[in-house]
Amino acid sequence: MKEGCPVYIRDVNGETTAQFCRLANSVLGTQYPPESFEAAPRGHHLLYICKVAVVHGEVVGGIRAHSVADGSSSIVPSAMYIDMLAVSPVWQHQGIGSILLEQVELLCRECYVHVLQLHTPVNNTAAIRWYVDRHSFVEGDVVPDFYLSTPMEAGRLSRDAVLLSRVME
């Protein structure tokens, strides 16, 4: 963490929605609409979390995750799916991503969810290494054309994705 720069973790709100949207679209090379970053979509998921890391009033990172069910229980989800984690390039390698990931892990523990999952482009080697090496995720199947309907910068990242999973202790 940068010396003398406290990091505050906040729920996404009116002030932070636009900042998180700009940051995520810039870092991830996508064009998600601002409404994708607003408060929890009611009724869609049993669990939902959308947090930002704020330093000096500026959003420097954010995470969004929701529960997924496999039908075996209507009370306890089978997993939490991280559909977005983005950190400003200036703040990468400062622990911001890990702090945000911890927020999802805390919710999982509170709600007895033991599996974290996400997809990332197969050629996003930095992200894959970060999840695998630092956070004990395991690479799974490759899903061809996973990002086919996601507006992305041409040629930057593959439209094929790899599933990463982690069973929490």
C-alpha positions as a LaTeX table, in Angstrom:
\begin{tabular}{lrrr}
\hline
Residue & $x$ (\AA) & $y$ (\AA) & $z$ (\AA) \\
\hline
Met1 & 0.00 & 0.00 & 0.00 \\
Lys2 & 1.22 & 3.48 & $-0.76$ \\
Glu3 & 2.56 & 5.26 & 2.32 \\
Gly4 & 0.05 & 7.59 & 3.97 \\
Cys5 & $-2.82$ & 6.65 & 1.66 \\
Pro6 & $-5.65$ & 5.00 & 3.59 \\
Val7 & $-7.94$ & 2.81 & 1.50 \\
Tyr8 & $-11.64$ & 2.86 & 2.30 \\
Ile9 & $-13.96$ & 0.09 & 1.13 \\
Arg10 & $-17.44$ & 1.36 & 0.31 \\
Asp11 & $-20.66$ & 0.05 & $-1.17$ \\
Val12 & $-21.28$ & 1.36 & $-4.65$ \\
Asn13 & $-23.55$ & 4.41 & $-4.45$ \\
Gly14 & $-24.57$ & 7.38 & $-6.57$ \\
Glu15 & $-21.17$ & 9.05 & $-6.17$ \\
Thr16 & $-19.08$ & 5.99 & $-6.95$ \\
Thr17 & $-21.15$ & 4.34 & $-9.69$ \\
Ala18 & $-19.85$ & 6.51 & $-12.54$ \\
Gln19 & $-16.25$ & 6.30 & $-11.28$ \\
Phe20 & $-16.40$ & 2.49 & $-11.03$ \\
Cys21 & $-17.92$ & 2.30 & $-14.52$ \\
Arg22 & $-15.15$ & 4.43 & $-16.07$ \\
Leu23 & $-12.42$ & 2.54 & $-14.20$ \\
Ala24 & $-13.72$ & $-0.94$ & $-15.09$ \\
Asn25 & $-14.30$ & $-0.09$ & $-18.75$ \\
Ser26 & $-10.81$ & 1.39 & $-19.00$ \\
Val27 & $-8.98$ & $-1.41$ & $-17.16$ \\
Leu28 & $-11.00$ & $-4.29$ & $-18.61$ \\
Gly29 & $-11.25$ & $-2.90$ & $-22.15$ \\
Thr30 & $-15.04$ & $-3.23$ & $-22.16$ \\
Gln31 & $-18.02$ & $-0.94$ & $-22.57$ \\
Tyr32 & $-20.40$ & $-1.89$ & $-19.77$ \\
Pro33 & $-23.28$ & 0.59 & $-19.31$ \\
Pro34 & $-23.41$ & 2.63 & $-16.06$ \\
Glu35 & $-26.50$ & 0.74 & $-14.82$ \\
Ser36 & $-24.30$ & $-2.39$ & $-14.60$ \\
Phe37 & $-22.57$ & $-0.78$ & $-11.63$ \\
Glu38 & $-25.57$ & 0.28 & $-9.60$ \\
Ala39 & $-26.99$ & $-1.31$ & $-6.46$ \\
Ala40 & $-28.05$ & $-4.94$ & $-6.28$ \\
Pro41 & $-30.54$ & $-6.08$ & $-8.89$ \\
Arg42 & $-33.46$ & $-7.15$ & $-6.70$ \\
Gly43 & $-34.72$ & $-10.68$ & $-7.07$ \\
His44 & $-32.03$ & $-11.87$ & $-9.44$ \\
His45 & $-29.56$ & $-13.35$ & $-6.96$ \\
Leu46 & $-29.76$ & $-14.50$ & $-3.36$ \\
Leu47 & $-26.43$ & $-12.78$ & $-2.62$ \\
Tyr48 & $-24.95$ & $-9.75$ & $-4.35$ \\
Ile49 & $-21.96$ & $-7.56$ & $-3.53$ \\
Cys50 & $-20.60$ & $-4.51$ & $-5.29$ \\
Lys51 & $-17.79$ & $-2.66$ & $-3.48$ \\
Val52 & $-15.24$ & $-0.03$ & $-4.39$ \\
Ala53 & $-11.87$ & 0.91 & $-2.94$ \\
Val54 & $-11.57$ & 4.66 & $-2.45$ \\
Val55 & $-8.37$ & 6.66 & $-1.87$ \\
His56 & $-8.52$ & 10.44 & $-1.44$ \\
Gly57 & $-12.10$ & 10.44 & $-2.76$ \\
Glu58 & $-11.19$ & 8.58 & $-5.94$ \\
Val59 & $-12.34$ & 5.06 & $-6.85$ \\
Val60 & $-9.15$ & 3.05 & $-7.44$ \\
Gly61 & $-10.72$ & $-0.40$ & $-7.61$ \\
Gly62 & $-13.98$ & $-2.28$ & $-7.52$ \\
Ile63 & $-15.50$ & $-5.72$ & $-7.37$ \\
Arg64 & $-18.90$ & $-7.13$ & $-8.23$ \\
Ala65 & $-20.05$ & $-10.67$ & $-7.44$ \\
His66 & $-23.28$ & $-12.61$ & $-7.10$ \\
Ser67 & $-24.44$ & $-16.00$ & $-5.95$ \\
Val68 & $-25.13$ & $-18.89$ & $-8.28$ \\
Ala69 & $-27.27$ & $-21.90$ & $-7.49$ \\
Asp70 & $-27.11$ & $-25.43$ & $-8.79$ \\
Gly71 & $-30.63$ & $-26.31$ & $-7.67$ \\
Ser72 & $-29.57$ & $-28.43$ & $-4.70$ \\
Ser73 & $-30.62$ & $-25.76$ & $-2.18$ \\
Ser74 & $-32.85$ & $-22.72$ & $-2.26$ \\
Ile75 & $-31.23$ & $-21.38$ & 0.91 \\
Val76 & $-27.47$ & $-21.75$ & 0.41 \\
Pro77 & $-26.01$ & $-20.87$ & $-2.99$ \\
Ser78 & $-23.56$ & $-23.30$ & $-4.56$ \\
Ala79 & $-20.99$ & $-20.57$ & $-5.33$ \\
Met80 & $-20.20$ & $-16.87$ & $-5.55$ \\
Tyr81 & $-19.39$ & $-15.72$ & $-9.06$ \\
Ile82 & $-17.03$ & $-12.77$ & $-9.41$ \\
Asp83 & $-18.13$ & $-11.08$ & $-12.59$ \\
Met84 & $-15.86$ & $-8.07$ & $-12.25$ \\
Leu85 & $-12.69$ & $-7.07$ & $-10.41$ \\
Ala86 & $-10.79$ & $-4.03$ & $-11.63$ \\
Val87 & $-7.96$ & $-1.99$ & $-10.12$ \\
Ser88 & $-6.47$ & 1.19 & $-11.54$ \\
Pro89 & $-3.05$ & 0.49 & $-13.10$ \\
Val90 & $-1.51$ & 3.09 & $-10.76$ \\
Trp91 & $-2.79$ & 1.11 & $-7.76$ \\
Gln92 & $-2.08$ & $-2.41$ & $-8.98$ \\
His93 & 0.43 & $-4.43$ & $-6.92$ \\
Gln94 & $-0.59$ & $-2.44$ & $-3.82$ \\
Gly95 & $-2.99$ & $-5.01$ & $-2.34$ \\
Ile96 & $-6.20$ & $-3.31$ & $-3.51$ \\
Gly97 & $-7.43$ & $-6.34$ & $-5.48$ \\
Ser98 & $-6.77$ & $-8.64$ & $-2.53$ \\
Ile99 & $-8.65$ & $-6.32$ & $-0.16$ \\
Leu100 & $-11.63$ & $-6.30$ & $-2.51$ \\
Leu101 & $-11.52$ & $-10.08$ & $-2.95$ \\
Glu102 & $-11.52$ & $-10.40$ & 0.87 \\
Gln103 & $-14.87$ & $-8.57$ & 0.93 \\
Val104 & $-16.42$ & $-11.31$ & $-1.20$ \\
Glu105 & $-14.74$ & $-14.00$ & 0.91 \\
Leu106 & $-16.22$ & $-12.49$ & 4.10 \\
Leu107 & $-19.71$ & $-12.58$ & 2.61 \\
Cys108 & $-19.15$ & $-16.19$ & 1.53 \\
Arg109 & $-18.11$ & $-17.22$ & 5.04 \\
Glu110 & $-21.09$ & $-15.44$ & 6.62 \\
Cys111 & $-23.48$ & $-17.20$ & 4.24 \\
Tyr112 & $-21.84$ & $-20.66$ & 4.16 \\
Val113 & $-20.81$ & $-20.42$ & 0.52 \\
His114 & $-17.62$ & $-22.41$ & $-0.06$ \\
Val115 & $-16.82$ & $-21.89$ & $-3.75$ \\
Leu116 & $-15.62$ & $-18.80$ & $-5.61$ \\
Gln117 & $-15.72$ & $-18.78$ & $-9.41$ \\
Leu118 & $-14.96$ & $-16.41$ & $-12.26$ \\
His119 & $-14.12$ & $-16.33$ & $-15.94$ \\
Thr120 & $-11.29$ & $-14.36$ & $-17.50$ \\
Pro121 & $-9.99$ & $-14.22$ & $-21.07$ \\
Val122 & $-7.59$ & $-17.08$ & $-21.80$ \\
Asn123 & $-4.85$ & $-14.62$ & $-22.80$ \\
Asn124 & $-5.19$ & $-12.49$ & $-19.66$ \\
Thr125 & $-2.16$ & $-14.22$ & $-18.17$ \\
Ala126 & $-1.51$ & $-11.56$ & $-15.53$ \\
Ala127 & $-4.99$ & $-12.02$ & $-14.05$ \\
Ile128 & $-4.81$ & $-15.81$ & $-14.27$ \\
Arg129 & $-1.44$ & $-15.85$ & $-12.48$ \\
Trp130 & $-2.71$ & $-13.44$ & $-9.80$ \\
Tyr131 & $-5.73$ & $-15.61$ & $-8.99$ \\
Val132 & $-3.80$ & $-18.90$ & $-9.17$ \\
Asp133 & $-0.55$ & $-17.88$ & $-7.47$ \\
Arg134 & $-1.82$ & $-15.46$ & $-4.83$ \\
His135 & $-5.32$ & $-16.70$ & $-4.11$ \\
Ser136 & $-5.22$ & $-20.47$ & $-4.78$ \\
Phe137 & $-7.69$ & $-20.54$ & $-7.66$ \\
Val138 & $-7.55$ & $-23.53$ & $-10.00$ \\
Glu139 & $-7.88$ & $-23.30$ & $-13.78$ \\
Gly140 & $-10.82$ & $-25.17$ & $-15.27$ \\
Asp141 & $-12.44$ & $-25.54$ & $-18.66$ \\
Val142 & $-12.03$ & $-23.08$ & $-21.51$ \\
Val143 & $-15.32$ & $-21.68$ & $-22.78$ \\
Pro144 & $-15.10$ & $-20.67$ & $-26.47$ \\
Asp145 & $-16.70$ & $-17.32$ & $-27.34$ \\
Phe146 & $-17.64$ & $-16.63$ & $-23.70$ \\
Tyr147 & $-17.23$ & $-12.88$ & $-24.31$ \\
Leu148 & $-18.88$ & $-12.90$ & $-27.75$ \\
Ser149 & $-21.70$ & $-10.56$ & $-26.66$ \\
Thr150 & $-19.46$ & $-8.37$ & $-24.47$ \\
Pro151 & $-18.39$ & $-5.13$ & $-26.15$ \\
Met152 & $-14.57$ & $-5.26$ & $-25.94$ \\
Glu153 & $-11.67$ & $-3.41$ & $-27.52$ \\
Ala154 & $-10.77$ & $-5.28$ & $-30.70$ \\
Gly155 & $-7.73$ & $-7.51$ & $-30.42$ \\
Arg156 & $-6.94$ & $-6.67$ & $-26.80$ \\
Leu157 & $-8.26$ & $-9.79$ & $-25.07$ \\
Ser158 & $-9.54$ & $-13.12$ & $-26.30$ \\
Arg159 & $-13.27$ & $-13.77$ & $-26.46$ \\
Asp160 & $-12.54$ & $-17.28$ & $-25.11$ \\
Ala161 & $-12.51$ & $-17.56$ & $-21.32$ \\
Val162 & $-11.07$ & $-19.90$ & $-18.75$ \\
Leu163 & $-13.04$ & $-20.79$ & $-15.62$ \\
Leu164 & $-11.14$ & $-20.22$ & $-12.38$ \\
Ser165 & $-12.45$ & $-21.74$ & $-9.14$ \\
Arg166 & $-11.46$ & $-21.89$ & $-5.52$ \\
Val167 & $-12.91$ & $-23.97$ & $-2.73$ \\
Met168 & $-12.73$ & $-21.96$ & 0.47 \\
Glu169 & $-11.70$ & $-23.61$ & 3.71 \\
\hline
\end{tabular}
